[in-house]
PDB file of C-alpha atoms in Angstrom:
ATOM      1  CA  UNK A   6     -10.108 -35.362  14.885  1.00  0.00           C
ATOM      2  CA  UNK A   7     -10.075 -36.607  18.460  1.00  0.00           C
ATOM      3  CA  UNK A   8      -6.654 -35.042  19.188  1.00  0.00           C
ATOM      4  CA  UNK A   9      -4.989 -36.499  22.292  1.00  0.00           C
ATOM      5  CA  UNK A  10      -7.096 -39.030  24.183  1.00  0.00           C
ATOM      6  CA  UNK A  11      -6.269 -40.122  27.718  1.00  0.00           C
ATOM      7  CA  UNK A  12      -7.885 -42.960  29.633  1.00  0.00           C
ATOM      8  CA  UNK A  13      -9.025 -43.367  32.321  1.00  0.00           C
ATOM      9  CA  UNK A  14     -10.147 -39.930  33.529  1.00  0.00           C
ATOM     10  CA  UNK A  15     -10.006 -40.956  37.170  1.00  0.00           C
ATOM     11  CA  UNK A  16      -8.277 -43.783  39.011  1.00  0.00           C
ATOM     12  CA  UNK A  17      -7.815 -44.800  42.628  1.00  0.00           C
ATOM     13  CA  UNK A  18      -5.044 -47.248  43.485  1.00  0.00           C
ATOM     14  CA  UNK A  19      -3.765 -48.809  46.644  1.00  0.00           C
ATOM     15  CA  UNK A  20      -0.078 -48.552  47.480  1.00  0.00           C
ATOM     16  CA  UNK A  21       1.866 -51.217  45.615  1.00  0.00           C
ATOM     17  CA  UNK A  22      -0.659 -51.743  42.842  1.00  0.00           C
ATOM     18  CA  UNK A  23       0.312 -51.324  39.223  1.00  0.00           C
ATOM     19  CA  UNK A  24      -1.538 -49.717  36.361  1.00  0.00           C
ATOM     20  CA  UNK A  25      -1.129 -48.217  32.907  1.00  0.00           C
ATOM     21  CA  UNK A  26      -2.327 -44.783  31.867  1.00  0.00           C
ATOM     22  CA  UNK A  27      -3.231 -44.785  28.203  1.00  0.00           C
ATOM     23  CA  UNK A  28      -2.524 -42.010  25.713  1.00  0.00           C
ATOM     24  CA  UNK A  29      -3.358 -41.996  22.020  1.00  0.00           C
ATOM     25  CA  UNK A  30      -3.140 -39.283  19.373  1.00  0.00           C
ATOM     26  CA  UNK A  31      -4.469 -39.214  15.818  1.00  0.00           C
ATOM     27  CA  UNK A  32      -2.480 -36.260  14.482  1.00  0.00           C
ATOM     28  CA  UNK A  33       0.533 -38.275  13.268  1.00  0.00           C
ATOM     29  CA  UNK A  34       2.767 -36.469  15.766  1.00  0.00           C
ATOM     30  CA  UNK A  35       6.210 -37.955  16.222  1.00  0.00           C
ATOM     31  CA  UNK A  36       6.729 -36.393  19.650  1.00  0.00           C
ATOM     32  CA  UNK A  37       4.779 -37.500  22.711  1.00  0.00           C
ATOM     33  CA  UNK A  38       5.318 -36.756  26.380  1.00  0.00           C
ATOM     34  CA  UNK A  39       3.924 -37.280  29.871  1.00  0.00           C
ATOM     35  CA  UNK A  40       3.698 -34.601  32.554  1.00  0.00           C
ATOM     36  CA  UNK A  41       2.444 -34.604  36.084  1.00  0.00           C
ATOM     37  CA  UNK A  42       0.776 -31.550  37.611  1.00  0.00           C
ATOM     38  CA  UNK A  43       0.975 -30.889  41.315  1.00  0.00           C
ATOM     39  CA  UNK A  44      -0.179 -27.757  43.199  1.00  0.00           C
ATOM     40  CA  UNK A  45       2.533 -25.118  43.357  1.00  0.00           C
ATOM     41  CA  UNK A  46       4.890 -27.132  41.174  1.00  0.00           C
ATOM     42  CA  UNK A  47       3.498 -26.560  37.725  1.00  0.00           C
ATOM     43  CA  UNK A  48       3.950 -29.314  35.153  1.00  0.00           C
ATOM     44  CA  UNK A  49       6.950 -31.595  35.421  1.00  0.00           C
ATOM     45  CA  UNK A  50       8.099 -33.798  32.569  1.00  0.00           C
ATOM     46  CA  UNK A  51       8.159 -37.526  33.353  1.00  0.00           C
ATOM     47  CA  UNK A  52       9.139 -39.183  30.053  1.00  0.00           C
ATOM     48  CA  UNK A  53       9.081 -38.267  26.408  1.00  0.00           C
ATOM     49  CA  UNK A  54       9.502 -39.853  22.982  1.00  0.00           C
ATOM     50  CA  UNK A  55      10.685 -38.289  19.726  1.00  0.00           C
ATOM     51  CA  UNK A  56       9.401 -41.188  17.639  1.00  0.00           C
ATOM     52  CA  UNK A  57       8.381 -44.838  17.643  1.00  0.00           C
ATOM     53  CA  UNK A  58      10.954 -46.993  19.397  1.00  0.00           C
ATOM     54  CA  UNK A  59      12.655 -44.031  21.118  1.00  0.00           C
ATOM     55  CA  UNK A  60      12.017 -42.873  24.689  1.00  0.00           C
ATOM     56  CA  UNK A  61      13.913 -40.694  27.139  1.00  0.00           C
ATOM     57  CA  UNK A  62      13.646 -39.506  30.714  1.00  0.00           C
ATOM     58  CA  UNK A  63      12.383 -36.128  31.796  1.00  0.00           C
ATOM     59  CA  UNK A  64      12.700 -34.333  35.131  1.00  0.00           C
ATOM     60  CA  UNK A  65      10.884 -36.865  37.334  1.00  0.00           C
ATOM     61  CA  UNK A  66      11.096 -40.357  35.763  1.00  0.00           C
ATOM     62  CA  UNK A  67      11.493 -42.506  38.891  1.00  0.00           C
ATOM     63  CA  UNK A  68       8.636 -44.942  39.439  1.00  0.00           C
ATOM     64  CA  UNK A  69       7.373 -44.696  35.868  1.00  0.00           C
ATOM     65  CA  UNK A  70       8.025 -46.680  32.687  1.00  0.00           C
ATOM     66  CA  UNK A  71       7.078 -45.910  29.098  1.00  0.00           C
ATOM     67  CA  UNK A  72       7.286 -47.557  25.701  1.00  0.00           C
ATOM     68  CA  UNK A  73       6.533 -46.356  22.184  1.00  0.00           C
ATOM     69  CA  UNK A  74       5.786 -49.225  19.856  1.00  0.00           C
ATOM     70  CA  UNK A  75       3.561 -47.168  17.523  1.00  0.00           C
ATOM     71  CA  UNK A  76       3.383 -43.513  16.505  1.00  0.00           C
ATOM     72  CA  UNK A  77      -0.135 -43.215  17.926  1.00  0.00           C
ATOM     73  CA  UNK A  78       0.255 -44.637  21.445  1.00  0.00           C
ATOM     74  CA  UNK A  79       2.419 -43.732  24.435  1.00  0.00           C
ATOM     75  CA  UNK A  80       1.336 -45.574  27.609  1.00  0.00           C
ATOM     76  CA  UNK A  81       2.675 -44.666  31.040  1.00  0.00           C
ATOM     77  CA  UNK A  82       3.149 -47.512  33.509  1.00  0.00           C
ATOM     78  CA  UNK A  83       3.267 -47.320  37.271  1.00  0.00           C
ATOM     79  CA  UNK A  84       4.861 -50.555  38.436  1.00  0.00           C
ATOM     80  CA  UNK A  85       4.263 -50.142  42.179  1.00  0.00           C
ATOM     81  CA  UNK A  86       2.157 -47.132  43.038  1.00  0.00           C
ATOM     82  CA  UNK A  87       3.122 -44.872  45.937  1.00  0.00           C
ATOM     83  CA  UNK A  88       1.142 -42.054  47.611  1.00  0.00           C
ATOM     84  CA  UNK A  89       3.722 -39.593  46.212  1.00  0.00           C
ATOM     85  CA  UNK A  90       2.404 -40.449  42.760  1.00  0.00           C
ATOM     86  CA  UNK A  91      -0.997 -38.971  43.559  1.00  0.00           C
ATOM     87  CA  UNK A  92      -1.286 -36.298  40.888  1.00  0.00           C
ATOM     88  CA  UNK A  93      -2.936 -35.250  37.656  1.00  0.00           C
ATOM     89  CA  UNK A  94      -1.201 -36.721  34.622  1.00  0.00           C
ATOM     90  CA  UNK A  95      -1.210 -35.119  31.196  1.00  0.00           C
ATOM     91  CA  UNK A  96      -0.143 -36.562  27.888  1.00  0.00           C
ATOM     92  CA  UNK A  97       0.879 -34.163  25.102  1.00  0.00           C
ATOM     93  CA  UNK A  98       2.086 -34.457  21.521  1.00  0.00           C
ATOM     94  CA  UNK A  99       3.528 -32.385  18.706  1.00  0.00           C
ATOM     95  CA  UNK A 100       5.861 -32.572  15.736  1.00  0.00           C
ATOM     96  CA  UNK A 101       9.457 -33.387  16.653  1.00  0.00           C
ATOM     97  CA  UNK A 102      12.199 -30.773  16.368  1.00  0.00           C
ATOM     98  CA  UNK A 103       9.801 -28.016  15.483  1.00  0.00           C
ATOM     99  CA  UNK A 104       8.368 -24.918  17.093  1.00  0.00           C
ATOM    100  CA  UNK A 105       4.873 -26.373  16.956  1.00  0.00           C
ATOM    101  CA  UNK A 106       2.985 -26.161  20.247  1.00  0.00           C
ATOM    102  CA  UNK A 107       2.090 -29.168  22.362  1.00  0.00           C
ATOM    103  CA  UNK A 108      -1.429 -30.570  22.142  1.00  0.00           C
ATOM    104  CA  UNK A 109      -2.648 -31.800  25.515  1.00  0.00           C
ATOM    105  CA  UNK A 110      -5.115 -34.451  26.574  1.00  0.00           C
ATOM    106  CA  UNK A 111      -7.654 -33.712  29.299  1.00  0.00           C
ATOM    107  CA  UNK A 112      -5.710 -35.517  31.976  1.00  0.00           C
ATOM    108  CA  UNK A 113      -5.986 -38.487  34.340  1.00  0.00           C
ATOM    109  CA  UNK A 114      -6.532 -37.783  38.026  1.00  0.00           C
ATOM    110  CA  UNK A 115      -4.757 -40.499  40.009  1.00  0.00           C
ATOM    111  CA  UNK A 116      -5.105 -41.049  43.752  1.00  0.00           C
ATOM    112  CA  UNK A 117      -2.894 -43.555  45.558  1.00  0.00           C
ATOM    113  CA  UNK A 118      -4.039 -44.482  49.064  1.00  0.00           C
TER     114      UNK A 118
ATOM    115  CA  UNK B  12      19.453 -25.969  31.551  1.00  0.00           C
ATOM    116  CA  UNK B  13      16.686 -23.704  30.351  1.00  0.00           C
ATOM    117  CA  UNK B  14      14.107 -22.540  32.860  1.00  0.00           C
ATOM    118  CA  UNK B  15      11.263 -20.088  33.336  1.00  0.00           C
ATOM    119  CA  UNK B  16       9.982 -18.412  36.474  1.00  0.00           C
ATOM    120  CA  UNK B  17       6.535 -17.038  37.191  1.00  0.00           C
ATOM    121  CA  UNK B  18       6.959 -14.815  40.236  1.00  0.00           C
ATOM    122  CA  UNK B  19       3.252 -14.395  41.034  1.00  0.00           C
ATOM    123  CA  UNK B  20       1.070 -17.248  42.250  1.00  0.00           C
ATOM    124  CA  UNK B  21      -2.078 -15.189  41.667  1.00  0.00           C
ATOM    125  CA  UNK B  22      -3.021 -12.026  39.825  1.00  0.00           C
ATOM    126  CA  UNK B  23      -6.298 -10.245  40.525  1.00  0.00           C
ATOM    127  CA  UNK B  24      -7.752  -7.696  38.114  1.00  0.00           C
ATOM    128  CA  UNK B  25     -11.095  -6.028  37.570  1.00  0.00           C
ATOM    129  CA  UNK B  26     -12.997  -6.733  34.382  1.00  0.00           C
ATOM    130  CA  UNK B  27     -12.192  -4.169  31.706  1.00  0.00           C
ATOM    131  CA  UNK B  28      -8.788  -3.341  33.164  1.00  0.00           C
ATOM    132  CA  UNK B  29      -5.511  -4.330  31.479  1.00  0.00           C
ATOM    133  CA  UNK B  30      -3.814  -7.447  32.782  1.00  0.00           C
ATOM    134  CA  UNK B  31      -0.218  -8.621  32.908  1.00  0.00           C
ATOM    135  CA  UNK B  32       1.034 -12.075  33.889  1.00  0.00           C
ATOM    136  CA  UNK B  33       4.794 -12.130  34.371  1.00  0.00           C
ATOM    137  CA  UNK B  34       7.377 -14.607  33.155  1.00  0.00           C
ATOM    138  CA  UNK B  35      11.150 -14.460  33.185  1.00  0.00           C
ATOM    139  CA  UNK B  36      13.455 -16.933  31.506  1.00  0.00           C
ATOM    140  CA  UNK B  37      16.961 -18.296  31.793  1.00  0.00           C
ATOM    141  CA  UNK B  38      18.355 -19.819  28.618  1.00  0.00           C
ATOM    142  CA  UNK B  39      21.548 -20.252  26.715  1.00  0.00           C
ATOM    143  CA  UNK B  40      21.121 -19.144  23.149  1.00  0.00           C
ATOM    144  CA  UNK B  41      17.913 -17.923  21.567  1.00  0.00           C
ATOM    145  CA  UNK B  42      14.789 -18.940  23.473  1.00  0.00           C
ATOM    146  CA  UNK B  43      11.637 -20.553  22.174  1.00  0.00           C
ATOM    147  CA  UNK B  44       8.961 -19.290  24.597  1.00  0.00           C
ATOM    148  CA  UNK B  45       5.314 -20.239  24.966  1.00  0.00           C
ATOM    149  CA  UNK B  46       2.201 -19.333  26.929  1.00  0.00           C
ATOM    150  CA  UNK B  47      -0.533 -21.846  27.724  1.00  0.00           C
ATOM    151  CA  UNK B  48      -3.843 -21.513  29.563  1.00  0.00           C
ATOM    152  CA  UNK B  49      -5.627 -24.155  31.641  1.00  0.00           C
ATOM    153  CA  UNK B  50      -9.324 -24.011  32.419  1.00  0.00           C
ATOM    154  CA  UNK B  51     -10.729 -26.143  35.286  1.00  0.00           C
ATOM    155  CA  UNK B  52     -10.532 -29.895  34.721  1.00  0.00           C
ATOM    156  CA  UNK B  53      -9.017 -29.482  31.273  1.00  0.00           C
ATOM    157  CA  UNK B  54      -5.639 -29.893  29.631  1.00  0.00           C
ATOM    158  CA  UNK B  55      -3.499 -26.938  28.680  1.00  0.00           C
ATOM    159  CA  UNK B  56      -4.325 -24.903  25.589  1.00  0.00           C
ATOM    160  CA  UNK B  57      -1.745 -23.044  23.531  1.00  0.00           C
ATOM    161  CA  UNK B  58      -2.048 -19.236  23.522  1.00  0.00           C
ATOM    162  CA  UNK B  59       1.023 -17.911  21.724  1.00  0.00           C
ATOM    163  CA  UNK B  60       4.735 -18.373  21.128  1.00  0.00           C
ATOM    164  CA  UNK B  61       7.896 -16.410  20.456  1.00  0.00           C
ATOM    165  CA  UNK B  62      10.506 -17.936  18.171  1.00  0.00           C
ATOM    166  CA  UNK B  63      12.119 -14.981  16.455  1.00  0.00           C
ATOM    167  CA  UNK B  64      11.170 -11.678  14.861  1.00  0.00           C
ATOM    168  CA  UNK B  65       8.859  -9.052  16.346  1.00  0.00           C
ATOM    169  CA  UNK B  66       9.098  -8.683  20.088  1.00  0.00           C
ATOM    170  CA  UNK B  67       5.323  -8.279  20.400  1.00  0.00           C
ATOM    171  CA  UNK B  68       3.547 -11.538  19.710  1.00  0.00           C
ATOM    172  CA  UNK B  69      -0.221 -11.770  19.274  1.00  0.00           C
ATOM    173  CA  UNK B  70      -2.140 -14.896  20.183  1.00  0.00           C
ATOM    174  CA  UNK B  71      -5.542 -16.357  20.863  1.00  0.00           C
ATOM    175  CA  UNK B  72      -8.451 -14.698  22.744  1.00  0.00           C
ATOM    176  CA  UNK B  73      -6.923 -11.202  22.435  1.00  0.00           C
ATOM    177  CA  UNK B  74      -3.769 -12.034  24.390  1.00  0.00           C
ATOM    178  CA  UNK B  75      -0.325 -10.801  23.454  1.00  0.00           C
ATOM    179  CA  UNK B  76       3.138 -11.146  24.926  1.00  0.00           C
ATOM    180  CA  UNK B  77       6.210  -8.953  24.831  1.00  0.00           C
ATOM    181  CA  UNK B  78       9.635 -10.514  24.488  1.00  0.00           C
ATOM    182  CA  UNK B  79      12.316  -8.408  26.207  1.00  0.00           C
ATOM    183  CA  UNK B  80      15.816  -9.750  25.743  1.00  0.00           C
ATOM    184  CA  UNK B  81      17.553  -7.265  28.042  1.00  0.00           C
ATOM    185  CA  UNK B  82      15.203  -8.071  30.921  1.00  0.00           C
ATOM    186  CA  UNK B  83      14.897 -11.790  29.970  1.00  0.00           C
ATOM    187  CA  UNK B  84      11.134 -11.483  30.250  1.00  0.00           C
ATOM    188  CA  UNK B  85       8.133 -12.681  28.284  1.00  0.00           C
ATOM    189  CA  UNK B  86       5.102 -11.148  30.000  1.00  0.00           C
ATOM    190  CA  UNK B  87       1.568 -12.023  28.908  1.00  0.00           C
ATOM    191  CA  UNK B  88      -0.788  -9.071  28.437  1.00  0.00           C
ATOM    192  CA  UNK B  89      -4.323  -8.215  27.490  1.00  0.00           C
ATOM    193  CA  UNK B  90      -5.688  -4.666  27.119  1.00  0.00           C
ATOM    194  CA  UNK B  91      -9.103  -5.390  28.634  1.00  0.00           C
ATOM    195  CA  UNK B  92      -9.700  -8.392  30.903  1.00  0.00           C
ATOM    196  CA  UNK B  93     -12.843 -10.530  30.813  1.00  0.00           C
ATOM    197  CA  UNK B  94     -14.285 -12.618  33.638  1.00  0.00           C
ATOM    198  CA  UNK B  95     -13.934 -15.597  31.292  1.00  0.00           C
ATOM    199  CA  UNK B  96     -10.149 -15.057  31.239  1.00  0.00           C
ATOM    200  CA  UNK B  97     -10.016 -16.400  34.792  1.00  0.00           C
ATOM    201  CA  UNK B  98      -7.807 -19.497  34.569  1.00  0.00           C
ATOM    202  CA  UNK B  99      -4.337 -20.857  35.283  1.00  0.00           C
ATOM    203  CA  UNK B 100      -1.594 -19.560  32.987  1.00  0.00           C
ATOM    204  CA  UNK B 101       1.718 -21.243  32.289  1.00  0.00           C
ATOM    205  CA  UNK B 102       4.854 -19.911  30.696  1.00  0.00           C
ATOM    206  CA  UNK B 103       7.175 -22.472  29.070  1.00  0.00           C
ATOM    207  CA  UNK B 104      10.552 -22.649  27.353  1.00  0.00           C
ATOM    208  CA  UNK B 105      11.823 -25.223  24.938  1.00  0.00           C
ATOM    209  CA  UNK B 106      15.011 -27.058  25.940  1.00  0.00           C
ATOM    210  CA  UNK B 107      16.101 -29.186  22.941  1.00  0.00           C
ATOM    211  CA  UNK B 108      13.432 -31.930  22.884  1.00  0.00           C
ATOM    212  CA  UNK B 109      11.716 -30.887  26.091  1.00  0.00           C
ATOM    213  CA  UNK B 110       9.223 -28.191  27.025  1.00  0.00           C
ATOM    214  CA  UNK B 111       9.884 -26.864  30.534  1.00  0.00           C
ATOM    215  CA  UNK B 112       7.010 -25.155  32.331  1.00  0.00           C
ATOM    216  CA  UNK B 113       6.830 -22.550  35.046  1.00  0.00           C
ATOM    217  CA  UNK B 114       4.820 -23.082  38.201  1.00  0.00           C
ATOM    218  CA  UNK B 115       1.784 -21.267  36.871  1.00  0.00           C
ATOM    219  CA  UNK B 116      -0.103 -18.075  37.750  1.00  0.00           C
ATOM    220  CA  UNK B 117      -3.763 -18.079  38.625  1.00  0.00           C
ATOM    221  CA  UNK B 118      -5.576 -15.141  37.049  1.00  0.00           C
ATOM    222  CA  UNK B 119      -8.772 -14.014  38.735  1.00  0.00           C
ATOM    223  CA  UNK B 120     -10.859 -11.409  36.926  1.00  0.00           C
ATOM    224  CA  UNK B 121     -13.565  -9.822  39.088  1.00  0.00           C
ATOM    225  CA  UNK B 122     -16.796  -8.393  37.630  1.00  0.00           C
TER     226      UNK B 122
END
């Protein structure tokens, strides 16, 4: 099993550009989520989904959009990148409404200049 | 809202010595608590969790954690540290459909 796959691994954007961070999982997990990791701030939840067709906001959703058209995929869209969005982004998945741990991808390092 | 706090940014310990990484929580109701580890340039890996039952929880790589309800703590421990344990450690608490993380503690084990 591949687990949780994130692409790309690295990305540099200019302010105002848009892009989509891809996340796919092959474990048939209903729950998927996006976090950003910044020094001294730990991981902060951006958006999450408890199943296909359902999404909700986390702690820091502004500037990001998500959709969940399939169980496997949960892309994160930056509509107009800002330097404050420079961060490492992690996608994670698990079974919904359970005590199962999150499975994380290896992250996407995004720099906005 | 549920939250966790990790009061130490960094913990230094000599190889072979016991280690403790601290975590305190603030929840309403019974907490679901987790510990994760992050090695350089990797995603987080699950170490252990407390849901209910025994207050001492055993996990991966020889780690264990003690749930203390009166002190609202869930400290991560290991009897004998290895240099390879050096990493970033995160405590987390489940809040309905969300997992809320602490700010992380960097563990440095010196030979």
